[in-house]
Amino acid sequence: MTFYLFRLSSGDVAGFKLLFSLAIIYGLLSTVAYYVTHMKFITPLGIDAPLDRFSEARAVEHIRVLAHEIDGRQEGRQGLHDAAKYIKTQLEMLKDRAGSNVRIEIEQDVVNGSFNMMFLGHSLSLGYRNHTNIVMRISSLESKDTDPSILLNGHFDSPPGSPGAGDCGSCVASILEIARLTIDSGWVPPKPLIFLFNGAEELFMLGSHGFITTNKWRNTIGAFINLEASGNGGLDFVCQSGPGSWPSKVYAESAIRPMGNSAAQDIFSFVPGDTDYRMFATDFGDIPGLDIIFLHGGYFYHTSTDSVERLLPGSIQARGDNLFNLVKAFTISPNLKNAHQRGVYRDSAVSKDDEQQPIFFDYVSWFLVYYSRKQGMIFHSMPVAIFLLIPFFMWFSKCGLKCSFAALFDNIKGILFHLIGIIFGVIFPVVFSILRLLFCAHSMNWFAHPYLAYMMFVPCSLAGMLFPRICWNYFPLSQAPYLIKSSKQELIDESRFWGAFGLYALISMGYFSAGLSGGFLTLSLAALMIPAWIFFHLSVKYYGRESLTSAACFLVPTLPLLLHSVYFSVFLVQFLIEKMGMMGSIPPPHGYFVPDVIVGATIGALTGVCVGPILPVTGHWLARSSIMQFLLHATVISMALTSQFFPYTIDAPKRVILQHTVVTADAGQIDDISFDISVLDSNALPFLFKHAPEVAKHLKIDSDFSFNTANQSYRESWMAIYPLSDLFSRSLKFPANRDEILKNYSYFPHISTTKQQATSIDGSRRVYLEFSLGSLKEVWVTVLNITGPISSWSFANATLPAPEIVKGAPPSYICRLSGVAKENWTFWLETNSPGDIRIEVGVVEQYLMESMKKLKDSFPEWVDVIAFSSFLSTYIF
């Protein structure tokens, strides 16, 4: 290496100096971004904090009770009722010590209902009964029942197998502490506050549906705040806002540590999940509100490791401080209107700008930049106008109109050059990720150690961005014949700079024109490039174009821009990597490559965002074959090193779905029984069996095991958790003991007719059915898959959802039923033509038998197992 360095030219040495300086700068910026996104700047208040302050420690005590002292807050388990009782008791204690100047009402609502919805692209019908909501309303003595109110919503149920400290014990605890703070601070809210603790969000937002369709206060709500958690803390991100622009504006003006951006709403529909926000804002209400979600710590989301110990310190404190200020701001907002007032307001002359989605983004959680669509039209058009007019401003008075058009044409060529560099910056990481996996035994080596993804993909992305400039150093100037006094290099540098500026300006305008809200990032890139370019030009006069001092003078003004870009990128990459463990498994051979390709392409694109704005200037020093070789060597070494890392740890577990499948013929007969296993990422079951020998031993898998000859577990076996079963592929089934089933259950779920079917003259008939859950102990949900010439049914106000059509199968209607009661489910199905009705039933039972417990316990600690039983049966009527 020493011998190689002696052969470097002075230009190469300057290039390496700049490269290492940039590495240090971006390293420091990344440290700041990590510090902010992981709440290192927040000091949580203790249990003895002043009563007029929000205290994270007090909130954590509630979480400790909900997640650990109460056993299981899932539908069908006693713990869910215990949690409701605990919440109600806490609220009643607050009521007892409240002052005489406020009115407090507490209700425990039992909600029932049925409706149709789209979830994860699938059309479903949902029927529910006996779900519990706890509601508290705080109002002044002078307030009226019709006064517009503010709703705070959080759910206290948790998914199967998870203690739910983050999701969503943290939400419930935050709202309890806000309620306490409201009482103990002596603040009398000008408008009523409604605290909703709903008990059925994990079952597809049933608790919030029950509230918004049946509660007596539903029409008084003027704004809402929905709290959610997709992890154990970090940024408490505003992911959705609306309808209208004013909720996010109130947030921008009141949040102490604002966190969020409007781009999240553009991509939220692509995320595999949903929140109660849709029930209040779109599906069953038009209430303006905010969807605020913990986004980091996705490793623990919906796992058995979602415990109090995993909560990210400072996250709940930041949430609480923001939330109390936000609630206060909502109560005094002139835009707060109840349902009747909103209807009148819509019918009157309303500014369209008030109804459109605004654009906003936080700057490293220090402040929030907010502007309306009307203002955005000006802001997003200005860079494009500057790009088009700058050649005429610079050259028209000196060289005339032809020269100005020639300069504009050169700048357009600069756009193409910069775009090609950005594209190569994405292609290189994708190609290298594929090449690495061709020689590596498993994918996602970076999963437990995200820094490895940066080590692998940032150098090759930078190499890709420099590649076109190194290979095609010639820049065809159109204005050279007109500008004899200007150097060719100066003209090329200007064309490259304005080309990069123009690209970001056009992307920003394109985003905005498409009605999206994510163009703020490229707009900020373009905005801060201009002062940096001015500083660079001034420095060139004193230090010359070849001096690194000139490069430094360009970089310094861009640091605020770079910090925001790095902050945005660190947040996005961390979120993406954590979610890769639960995005589902795609069949090989392509599925093996998908996670690495996605992460590589994303880091490549974000490297373009972070480095692209400075490359038109710094590329003069960096675009050298020696630096290109260094970056490629660094990539190869990083990939070789990364390949030695195991993808999973106890802090970043692999997710495995373990199902005890029982296929029955009637209430007392078993047709088949098996253990069905699937995974939720690209490292398939053979990887699991290889690295978890105790599991293989338990399932009697020997060295001759072949995936292709093993018993496949097809999608029908996972129907009880539909539509989440679409995330699985190449699942396997293994034999299980049926005697244990008969010992634990006296009879099984089954459907029977309740009375003679009615047949009309036109051939249509109505079948009356009764569904029993048998002797199952902890039922979470039931799924009915109904095929046949169905024209109507008793669910969802006799409205059928859109039929689900699976390749090779007839159209079917899916209905999910939940809620425990002594009575059986009764319903009817109606047909309008001859033909049989086929009903497939899948019931999720959370109670685990001994054989299931032993199998689950055989998995290593780096695997998180979601275990349950499914009782499947089929009926024809």
PDB file of C-alpha atoms in Angstrom, residues 341-477:
ATOM      1  CA  GLN A 341     -70.515  22.777  11.948  1.00  0.00           C
ATOM      2  CA  ARG A 342     -68.149  21.011   9.548  1.00  0.00           C
ATOM      3  CA  GLY A 343     -71.091  20.155   7.310  1.00  0.00           C
ATOM      4  CA  VAL A 344     -72.223  23.771   7.225  1.00  0.00           C
ATOM      5  CA  TYR A 345     -68.647  24.928   6.614  1.00  0.00           C
ATOM      6  CA  ARG A 346     -68.210  22.555   3.672  1.00  0.00           C
ATOM      7  CA  ASP A 347     -71.410  23.820   2.083  1.00  0.00           C
ATOM      8  CA  SER A 348     -70.189  27.419   2.309  1.00  0.00           C
ATOM      9  CA  ALA A 349     -67.415  29.030   0.282  1.00  0.00           C
ATOM     10  CA  VAL A 350     -64.316  27.273   1.556  1.00  0.00           C
ATOM     11  CA  SER A 351     -60.807  28.030   0.449  1.00  0.00           C
ATOM     12  CA  LYS A 352     -59.564  25.066  -1.566  1.00  0.00           C
ATOM     13  CA  ASP A 353     -56.144  25.612  -0.071  1.00  0.00           C
ATOM     14  CA  ASP A 354     -57.559  24.881   3.391  1.00  0.00           C
ATOM     15  CA  GLU A 355     -58.771  21.495   2.177  1.00  0.00           C
ATOM     16  CA  GLN A 356     -55.539  20.444   0.445  1.00  0.00           C
ATOM     17  CA  GLN A 357     -52.711  18.479   1.992  1.00  0.00           C
ATOM     18  CA  PRO A 358     -49.966  20.903   3.140  1.00  0.00           C
ATOM     19  CA  ILE A 359     -46.234  20.319   2.874  1.00  0.00           C
ATOM     20  CA  PHE A 360     -44.136  20.166   6.017  1.00  0.00           C
ATOM     21  CA  PHE A 361     -40.937  18.643   7.342  1.00  0.00           C
ATOM     22  CA  ASP A 362     -38.959  18.837  10.533  1.00  0.00           C
ATOM     23  CA  TYR A 363     -35.359  19.978  10.593  1.00  0.00           C
ATOM     24  CA  VAL A 364     -33.567  17.486  12.864  1.00  0.00           C
ATOM     25  CA  SER A 365     -36.462  17.767  15.334  1.00  0.00           C
ATOM     26  CA  TRP A 366     -35.464  21.385  16.100  1.00  0.00           C
ATOM     27  CA  PHE A 367     -38.243  23.112  14.188  1.00  0.00           C
ATOM     28  CA  LEU A 368     -40.840  22.328  11.548  1.00  0.00           C
ATOM     29  CA  VAL A 369     -41.074  24.001   8.143  1.00  0.00           C
ATOM     30  CA  TYR A 370     -44.685  24.278   6.997  1.00  0.00           C
ATOM     31  CA  TYR A 371     -46.291  25.787   3.918  1.00  0.00           C
ATOM     32  CA  SER A 372     -49.611  25.447   2.128  1.00  0.00           C
ATOM     33  CA  ARG A 373     -50.157  24.138  -1.390  1.00  0.00           C
ATOM     34  CA  LYS A 374     -50.732  27.702  -2.568  1.00  0.00           C
ATOM     35  CA  GLN A 375     -47.395  28.800  -1.157  1.00  0.00           C
ATOM     36  CA  GLY A 376     -45.869  25.584  -2.449  1.00  0.00           C
ATOM     37  CA  MET A 377     -46.791  26.513  -6.006  1.00  0.00           C
ATOM     38  CA  ILE A 378     -44.524  29.525  -5.670  1.00  0.00           C
ATOM     39  CA  PHE A 379     -41.720  27.768  -3.770  1.00  0.00           C
ATOM     40  CA  HIS A 380     -41.557  24.752  -6.085  1.00  0.00           C
ATOM     41  CA  SER A 381     -41.785  26.857  -9.248  1.00  0.00           C
ATOM     42  CA  MET A 382     -39.010  29.277  -8.290  1.00  0.00           C
ATOM     43  CA  PRO A 383     -36.058  26.852  -8.738  1.00  0.00           C
ATOM     44  CA  VAL A 384     -37.342  25.857 -12.187  1.00  0.00           C
ATOM     45  CA  ALA A 385     -37.702  29.517 -13.116  1.00  0.00           C
ATOM     46  CA  ILE A 386     -34.188  30.243 -11.841  1.00  0.00           C
ATOM     47  CA  PHE A 387     -32.808  27.333 -13.867  1.00  0.00           C
ATOM     48  CA  LEU A 388     -34.452  28.616 -17.059  1.00  0.00           C
ATOM     49  CA  LEU A 389     -33.548  32.279 -16.557  1.00  0.00           C
ATOM     50  CA  ILE A 390     -30.037  32.079 -15.098  1.00  0.00           C
ATOM     51  CA  PRO A 391     -28.269  31.631 -18.496  1.00  0.00           C
ATOM     52  CA  PHE A 392     -29.901  34.797 -19.804  1.00  0.00           C
ATOM     53  CA  PHE A 393     -29.125  36.679 -16.601  1.00  0.00           C
ATOM     54  CA  MET A 394     -25.456  35.660 -16.774  1.00  0.00           C
ATOM     55  CA  TRP A 395     -24.704  35.873 -20.507  1.00  0.00           C
ATOM     56  CA  PHE A 396     -27.300  37.911 -22.392  1.00  0.00           C
ATOM     57  CA  SER A 397     -25.685  41.304 -21.700  1.00  0.00           C
ATOM     58  CA  LYS A 398     -22.228  39.911 -22.453  1.00  0.00           C
ATOM     59  CA  CYS A 399     -22.719  37.652 -25.440  1.00  0.00           C
ATOM     60  CA  GLY A 400     -26.268  37.970 -26.677  1.00  0.00           C
ATOM     61  CA  LEU A 401     -29.284  35.706 -27.107  1.00  0.00           C
ATOM     62  CA  LYS A 402     -27.621  32.815 -28.972  1.00  0.00           C
ATOM     63  CA  CYS A 403     -24.998  32.465 -26.287  1.00  0.00           C
ATOM     64  CA  SER A 404     -27.684  32.464 -23.599  1.00  0.00           C
ATOM     65  CA  PHE A 405     -29.607  29.688 -25.329  1.00  0.00           C
ATOM     66  CA  ALA A 406     -26.362  27.771 -25.808  1.00  0.00           C
ATOM     67  CA  ALA A 407     -25.688  28.082 -22.052  1.00  0.00           C
ATOM     68  CA  LEU A 408     -29.222  26.855 -21.302  1.00  0.00           C
ATOM     69  CA  PHE A 409     -28.639  23.890 -23.609  1.00  0.00           C
ATOM     70  CA  ASP A 410     -25.387  23.116 -21.774  1.00  0.00           C
ATOM     71  CA  ASN A 411     -27.212  23.242 -18.458  1.00  0.00           C
ATOM     72  CA  ILE A 412     -29.799  20.783 -19.800  1.00  0.00           C
ATOM     73  CA  LYS A 413     -26.937  18.481 -20.770  1.00  0.00           C
ATOM     74  CA  GLY A 414     -25.699  18.953 -17.210  1.00  0.00           C
ATOM     75  CA  ILE A 415     -29.059  17.606 -15.993  1.00  0.00           C
ATOM     76  CA  LEU A 416     -28.580  14.477 -18.080  1.00  0.00           C
ATOM     77  CA  PHE A 417     -25.009  13.999 -16.853  1.00  0.00           C
ATOM     78  CA  HIS A 418     -26.066  14.353 -13.219  1.00  0.00           C
ATOM     79  CA  LEU A 419     -29.074  12.076 -13.692  1.00  0.00           C
ATOM     80  CA  ILE A 420     -26.896   9.393 -15.247  1.00  0.00           C
ATOM     81  CA  GLY A 421     -24.561   9.637 -12.260  1.00  0.00           C
ATOM     82  CA  ILE A 422     -27.469   9.258  -9.813  1.00  0.00           C
ATOM     83  CA  ILE A 423     -28.763   6.242 -11.752  1.00  0.00           C
ATOM     84  CA  PHE A 424     -25.348   4.594 -11.701  1.00  0.00           C
ATOM     85  CA  GLY A 425     -25.201   5.388  -7.980  1.00  0.00           C
ATOM     86  CA  VAL A 426     -28.249   3.147  -7.554  1.00  0.00           C
ATOM     87  CA  ILE A 427     -27.234   0.470 -10.075  1.00  0.00           C
ATOM     88  CA  PHE A 428     -23.786  -0.173  -8.559  1.00  0.00           C
ATOM     89  CA  PRO A 429     -25.105  -1.178  -5.076  1.00  0.00           C
ATOM     90  CA  VAL A 430     -27.764  -3.367  -6.678  1.00  0.00           C
ATOM     91  CA  VAL A 431     -25.212  -5.167  -8.861  1.00  0.00           C
ATOM     92  CA  PHE A 432     -22.763  -5.628  -6.002  1.00  0.00           C
ATOM     93  CA  SER A 433     -25.500  -6.905  -3.685  1.00  0.00           C
ATOM     94  CA  ILE A 434     -26.461  -9.549  -6.246  1.00  0.00           C
ATOM     95  CA  LEU A 435     -22.849 -10.541  -6.848  1.00  0.00           C
ATOM     96  CA  ARG A 436     -22.241 -10.917  -3.112  1.00  0.00           C
ATOM     97  CA  LEU A 437     -25.231 -13.191  -2.643  1.00  0.00           C
ATOM     98  CA  LEU A 438     -24.035 -15.482  -5.430  1.00  0.00           C
ATOM     99  CA  PHE A 439     -21.094 -16.360  -3.181  1.00  0.00           C
ATOM    100  CA  CYS A 440     -22.740 -16.056   0.249  1.00  0.00           C
ATOM    101  CA  ALA A 441     -24.703 -18.697   2.154  1.00  0.00           C
ATOM    102  CA  HIS A 442     -27.434 -16.310   3.340  1.00  0.00           C
ATOM    103  CA  SER A 443     -28.810 -12.857   2.792  1.00  0.00           C
ATOM    104  CA  MET A 444     -29.535  -9.904   5.096  1.00  0.00           C
ATOM    105  CA  ASN A 445     -26.171 -10.072   6.910  1.00  0.00           C
ATOM    106  CA  TRP A 446     -26.675  -6.386   7.709  1.00  0.00           C
ATOM    107  CA  PHE A 447     -30.032  -6.921   9.434  1.00  0.00           C
ATOM    108  CA  ALA A 448     -28.787  -6.907  13.045  1.00  0.00           C
ATOM    109  CA  HIS A 449     -25.973  -4.433  12.282  1.00  0.00           C
ATOM    110  CA  PRO A 450     -27.267  -1.644   9.987  1.00  0.00           C
ATOM    111  CA  TYR A 451     -23.851   0.040   9.805  1.00  0.00           C
ATOM    112  CA  LEU A 452     -22.727  -2.895   7.654  1.00  0.00           C
ATOM    113  CA  ALA A 453     -25.225  -1.836   4.981  1.00  0.00           C
ATOM    114  CA  TYR A 454     -23.591   1.598   4.845  1.00  0.00           C
ATOM    115  CA  MET A 455     -20.127   0.033   4.649  1.00  0.00           C
ATOM    116  CA  MET A 456     -21.194  -2.131   1.720  1.00  0.00           C
ATOM    117  CA  PHE A 457     -23.312   0.203  -0.338  1.00  0.00           C
ATOM    118  CA  VAL A 458     -22.119   3.797   0.216  1.00  0.00           C
ATOM    119  CA  PRO A 459     -18.615   3.335  -1.361  1.00  0.00           C
ATOM    120  CA  CYS A 460     -19.954   1.572  -4.435  1.00  0.00           C
ATOM    121  CA  SER A 461     -22.781   4.093  -4.774  1.00  0.00           C
ATOM    122  CA  LEU A 462     -20.263   6.940  -4.725  1.00  0.00           C
ATOM    123  CA  ALA A 463     -18.185   5.028  -7.260  1.00  0.00           C
ATOM    124  CA  GLY A 464     -21.274   4.702  -9.434  1.00  0.00           C
ATOM    125  CA  MET A 465     -21.933   8.434  -9.261  1.00  0.00           C
ATOM    126  CA  LEU A 466     -18.333   9.178 -10.281  1.00  0.00           C
ATOM    127  CA  PHE A 467     -18.213   6.489 -12.957  1.00  0.00           C
ATOM    128  CA  PRO A 468     -19.796   8.507 -15.824  1.00  0.00           C
ATOM    129  CA  ARG A 469     -17.539  11.472 -15.099  1.00  0.00           C
ATOM    130  CA  ILE A 470     -14.404   9.307 -15.120  1.00  0.00           C
ATOM    131  CA  CYS A 471     -15.352   7.351 -18.233  1.00  0.00           C
ATOM    132  CA  TRP A 472     -16.760  10.327 -20.109  1.00  0.00           C
ATOM    133  CA  ASN A 473     -14.707  13.259 -18.988  1.00  0.00           C
ATOM    134  CA  TYR A 474     -15.507  15.099 -22.196  1.00  0.00           C
ATOM    135  CA  PHE A 475     -18.397  17.528 -21.819  1.00  0.00           C
ATOM    136  CA  PRO A 476     -19.737  18.776 -25.183  1.00  0.00           C
ATOM    137  CA  LEU A 477     -20.069  22.516 -24.681  1.00  0.00           C
TER     138      LEU A 477
END
